[in-house]
Short mmCIF file of C-alpha atoms in Angstrom, two decimals:
data_model
loop_
_atom_site.label_atom_id
_atom_site.label_comp_id
_atom_site.label_asym_id
_atom_site.label_seq_id
_atom_site.Cartn_x
_atom_site.Cartn_y
_atom_site.Cartn_z
CA GLU A 210 167.57 151.30 -6.76
CA VAL A 211 169.78 149.23 -4.67
CA GLN A 212 167.67 147.40 -1.71
CA LEU A 213 168.86 145.14 1.09
CA VAL A 214 165.88 143.66 3.19
CA GLU A 215 166.67 141.67 6.16
CA SER A 216 164.21 139.15 8.03
CA GLY A 217 164.20 136.36 10.67
CA GLY A 218 164.93 138.29 13.57
CA GLY A 219 163.26 138.10 17.14
CA LEU A 220 163.51 137.26 20.66
CA VAL A 221 165.17 133.82 21.49
CA GLN A 222 166.55 131.95 24.24
CA PRO A 223 170.21 131.63 25.05
CA GLY A 224 171.55 128.65 23.60
CA ARG A 225 168.95 128.38 20.71
CA SER A 226 169.34 129.29 17.13
CA LEU A 227 168.24 131.56 14.66
CA ARG A 228 168.75 132.12 10.89
CA LEU A 229 168.72 135.69 9.35
CA SER A 230 168.11 136.20 5.87
CA CYS A 231 168.73 139.28 3.54
CA VAL A 232 167.16 139.57 0.10
CA ALA A 233 168.79 142.03 -2.28
CA SER A 234 167.35 143.70 -5.24
CA GLY A 235 168.65 146.43 -7.68
CA PHE A 236 172.17 145.35 -8.38
CA ILE A 237 173.88 142.20 -10.00
CA PHE A 238 174.08 139.89 -6.93
CA ASP A 239 176.89 137.80 -7.58
CA ASP A 240 179.19 140.68 -8.62
CA TYR A 241 179.71 141.69 -4.90
CA ALA A 242 180.98 140.74 -1.78
CA LEU A 243 178.50 140.84 1.27
CA HIS A 244 178.87 141.27 5.17
CA TRP A 245 176.57 141.33 8.20
CA VAL A 246 177.50 143.98 10.87
CA ARG A 247 175.64 144.46 14.24
CA GLN A 248 175.11 147.19 16.62
CA ALA A 249 174.16 146.54 20.22
CA PRO A 250 171.50 148.76 21.65
CA GLY A 251 173.12 152.19 22.30
CA LYS A 252 176.45 150.82 20.99
CA GLY A 253 179.07 151.01 18.19
CA LEU A 254 179.11 148.91 15.23
CA GLU A 255 180.56 145.25 15.09
CA TRP A 256 181.73 143.54 11.67
CA VAL A 257 180.44 140.00 12.19
CA SER A 258 181.08 138.23 8.72
CA GLY A 259 181.68 138.65 5.15
CA ILE A 260 181.67 136.49 2.30
CA THR A 261 183.07 136.75 -1.24
CA TRP A 262 180.89 136.88 -4.53
CA ASN A 263 181.56 133.10 -5.01
CA SER A 264 181.35 132.05 -1.43
CA GLY A 265 185.05 131.13 -2.06
CA ASN A 266 186.26 132.94 0.87
CA ILE A 267 184.54 133.47 4.45
CA TYR A 268 185.73 135.50 7.39
CA TYR A 269 184.22 135.65 10.71
CA ALA A 270 184.88 137.93 13.76
CA ASP A 271 186.26 135.99 16.73
CA SER A 272 183.25 136.62 18.63
CA VAL A 273 181.03 134.55 16.54
CA ARG A 274 183.37 132.20 14.86
CA GLY A 275 182.35 128.50 15.57
CA ARG A 276 178.76 129.44 16.31
CA PHE A 277 177.71 131.63 13.09
CA THR A 278 177.88 130.41 9.69
CA ILE A 279 177.43 132.99 6.59
CA SER A 280 176.14 131.72 3.39
CA ARG A 281 174.64 133.24 0.03
CA ASP A 282 172.61 131.70 -2.86
CA ASN A 283 173.20 133.97 -5.90
CA ALA A 284 170.34 132.13 -7.66
CA LYS A 285 167.79 133.61 -4.93
CA ASN A 286 169.80 137.14 -4.58
CA SER A 287 170.11 136.15 -0.79
CA LEU A 288 172.37 136.35 1.95
CA TYR A 289 172.02 134.21 5.20
CA LEU A 290 173.31 134.00 8.69
CA GLN A 291 172.79 130.97 10.69
CA MET A 292 173.49 131.76 14.48
CA ASN A 293 173.81 128.83 16.75
CA GLY A 294 174.62 128.98 20.55
CA LEU A 295 173.17 132.36 20.97
CA ARG A 296 174.36 134.34 23.92
CA THR A 297 172.89 137.43 25.60
CA GLU A 298 175.70 139.32 24.15
CA ASP A 299 174.57 138.49 20.62
CA THR A 300 171.76 141.07 21.13
CA ALA A 301 171.74 143.53 18.56
CA LEU A 302 170.28 145.08 15.08
CA TYR A 303 172.03 143.09 12.37
CA TYR A 304 172.78 144.67 9.33
CA CYS A 305 173.27 143.19 5.72
CA ALA A 306 175.49 145.29 3.58
CA ARG A 307 177.25 145.25 0.43
CA GLY A 308 180.75 145.57 -0.33
CA ARG A 309 181.58 148.45 -2.85
CA ASN A 310 182.72 145.79 -5.64
CA ASN A 311 183.59 142.24 -6.10
CA ASP A 312 186.82 142.64 -4.33
CA PHE A 313 186.20 141.72 -0.58
CA TRP A 314 188.68 144.19 0.95
CA THR A 315 186.12 147.27 0.51
CA GLY A 316 183.87 149.21 2.49
CA GLN A 317 180.41 148.84 2.64
CA ASP A 318 178.37 151.08 0.32
CA TYR A 319 174.69 149.94 0.66
CA TRP A 320 173.07 148.68 4.16
CA GLY A 321 169.81 147.34 4.83
CA GLN A 322 167.59 149.01 7.62
CA GLY A 323 168.61 146.03 10.26
CA ILE A 324 166.77 143.45 12.00
CA LEU A 325 166.75 143.06 15.60
CA VAL A 326 167.88 139.95 17.46
CA THR A 327 167.04 139.76 21.02
CA VAL A 328 168.59 136.85 23.25
CA SER A 329 166.96 136.71 26.50
CA SER A 330 165.38 134.12 29.11
CA GLU B 181 193.06 142.67 15.50
CA ILE B 182 193.42 146.03 14.69
CA VAL B 183 191.98 148.43 17.26
CA LEU B 184 190.63 152.04 16.07
CA THR B 185 190.35 154.68 18.53
CA GLN B 186 188.22 157.76 17.77
CA SER B 187 188.71 161.23 19.30
CA PRO B 188 186.91 163.16 20.82
CA GLY B 189 183.90 161.15 21.88
CA THR B 190 181.64 164.21 21.50
CA LEU B 191 182.30 167.27 19.57
CA SER B 192 179.88 170.14 20.31
CA LEU B 193 179.79 172.75 17.41
CA SER B 194 177.66 175.24 15.90
CA PRO B 195 176.36 175.03 12.29
CA GLY B 196 178.75 176.62 9.90
CA GLU B 197 181.84 175.72 12.00
CA ARG B 198 184.50 173.00 10.97
CA ALA B 199 184.60 169.70 12.53
CA THR B 200 187.54 167.80 12.76
CA LEU B 201 187.38 163.89 13.82
CA SER B 202 190.42 161.65 14.28
CA CYS B 203 190.92 157.89 14.20
CA ARG B 204 193.97 156.08 15.49
CA ALA B 205 194.92 152.52 14.48
CA SER B 206 196.63 150.25 16.98
CA GLN B 207 198.89 149.07 14.18
CA SER B 208 199.69 150.51 10.73
CA VAL B 209 196.48 150.73 8.32
CA ASP B 210 197.22 151.03 4.69
CA SER B 211 195.22 154.39 3.65
CA THR B 212 193.47 151.95 0.88
CA TYR B 213 191.58 150.40 3.34
CA LEU B 214 190.12 153.15 5.67
CA ALA B 215 186.53 154.36 5.69
CA TRP B 216 184.26 156.59 7.31
CA TYR B 217 180.68 156.50 7.76
CA GLN B 218 177.95 158.70 9.14
CA GLN B 219 174.97 157.46 11.44
CA LYS B 220 171.93 159.17 12.35
CA PRO B 221 169.37 157.83 15.00
CA GLY B 222 167.27 155.03 13.70
CA GLN B 223 169.13 155.05 10.46
CA ALA B 224 171.51 152.63 8.92
CA PRO B 225 175.19 153.70 8.55
CA ARG B 226 175.80 155.75 5.33
CA LEU B 227 179.35 155.35 3.77
CA LEU B 228 181.12 158.83 3.16
CA ILE B 229 184.57 158.33 2.59
CA TYR B 230 186.79 154.93 1.27
CA GLY B 231 190.31 154.75 0.66
CA ALA B 232 190.81 157.40 3.31
CA SER B 233 190.11 160.12 1.01
CA SER B 234 187.68 159.26 -1.60
CA ARG B 235 184.12 160.39 -1.57
CA ALA B 236 181.30 157.78 -1.82
CA THR B 237 178.82 158.42 -4.57
CA GLY B 238 176.53 161.73 -3.75
CA ILE B 239 178.48 162.77 -0.72
CA PRO B 240 178.98 166.68 -0.54
CA ASP B 241 182.30 167.97 -1.10
CA ARG B 242 182.15 169.55 2.28
CA PHE B 243 183.30 166.23 3.87
CA SER B 244 187.00 165.25 3.17
CA GLY B 245 189.31 162.66 4.45
CA SER B 246 192.89 162.53 4.99
CA GLY B 247 195.69 160.84 6.82
CA SER B 248 198.23 157.58 6.61
CA GLY B 249 198.63 154.84 8.95
CA PRO B 250 197.96 155.12 11.80
CA ASP B 251 196.39 158.41 11.91
CA PHE B 252 193.37 159.45 9.97
CA THR B 253 191.02 162.47 10.00
CA LEU B 254 187.60 163.27 8.71
CA THR B 255 186.75 167.04 8.38
CA ILE B 256 183.58 168.50 7.73
CA SER B 257 184.24 172.07 6.30
CA ARG B 258 180.94 173.82 7.23
CA LEU B 259 178.46 172.01 9.34
CA GLN B 260 175.22 171.84 8.04
CA PRO B 261 172.11 170.82 10.24
CA GLU B 262 171.90 167.49 8.65
CA ASP B 263 175.66 166.85 9.46
CA PHE B 264 174.97 166.35 13.23
CA ALA B 265 175.28 162.48 13.54
CA VAL B 266 177.55 159.96 14.96
CA TYR B 267 180.64 159.01 12.69
CA PHE B 268 182.64 156.11 12.71
CA CYS B 269 185.92 154.94 11.09
CA GLN B 270 186.64 151.67 9.68
CA GLN B 271 189.48 149.50 8.47
CA TYR B 272 188.66 146.77 5.97
CA GLY B 273 192.16 145.56 4.89
CA SER B 274 192.57 142.87 7.48
CA SER B 275 190.12 140.34 8.85
CA PRO B 276 188.34 140.91 11.33
CA GLN B 277 187.25 144.13 9.78
CA THR B 278 187.03 146.49 12.70
CA PHE B 279 185.25 150.14 13.38
CA GLY B 280 186.11 152.78 15.95
CA GLN B 281 183.82 153.41 18.81
CA GLY B 282 182.49 156.38 17.07
CA THR B 283 182.29 160.28 17.45
CA LYS B 284 179.33 162.21 18.27
CA VAL B 285 178.97 165.75 16.48
CA GLU B 286 176.30 167.37 18.42
CA ILE B 287 174.87 171.03 18.18
CA LYS B 288 176.33 173.58 20.61
#
């Protein structure tokens, strides 16, 4: 069974940093691209960042470029999102999601349950 | 950035009825790179359709997708009680990947 479990969220003050983690199981981790997608309370979905299977290509939404860094450790079946310079508008439920295959340009077929990040003073 | 506009915002229908949801892109999107998701309250999104018309694993055949850039459609042939939810379209052919704002299908 494919599982994606996020951790590392919480309440943080504006300007501070937070690191999200996502541990995967039930599939061959380094066969797939991975993504972070967020959802502000009561709002729609916003793609945040994605990374290819070998970390060779990385992409970001304009809203987070220069502040967030995505990375993965295939040996640990783990995906990360380092978030620096957090803003109140970054408050959201952050989902870890798997691409459908090793091609980056696919939809996301498995999602974690999400981890809440609240940015507030 | 490609903007996806979904209509209507809310669709009020009865079980057994047909639902037709629209997604229009601000620029042409290759149908290979268009997906639809279902999201229920308190749950993560669920992939329904990819490549505009291919059903994801385990998705019932009452869900179907069609269209070509810039206009795409998700059809639910006969609404079941479990289909009342919010539906999002997504383009993943260019970065940043983008989602529509969602269509809520509610019980009339």
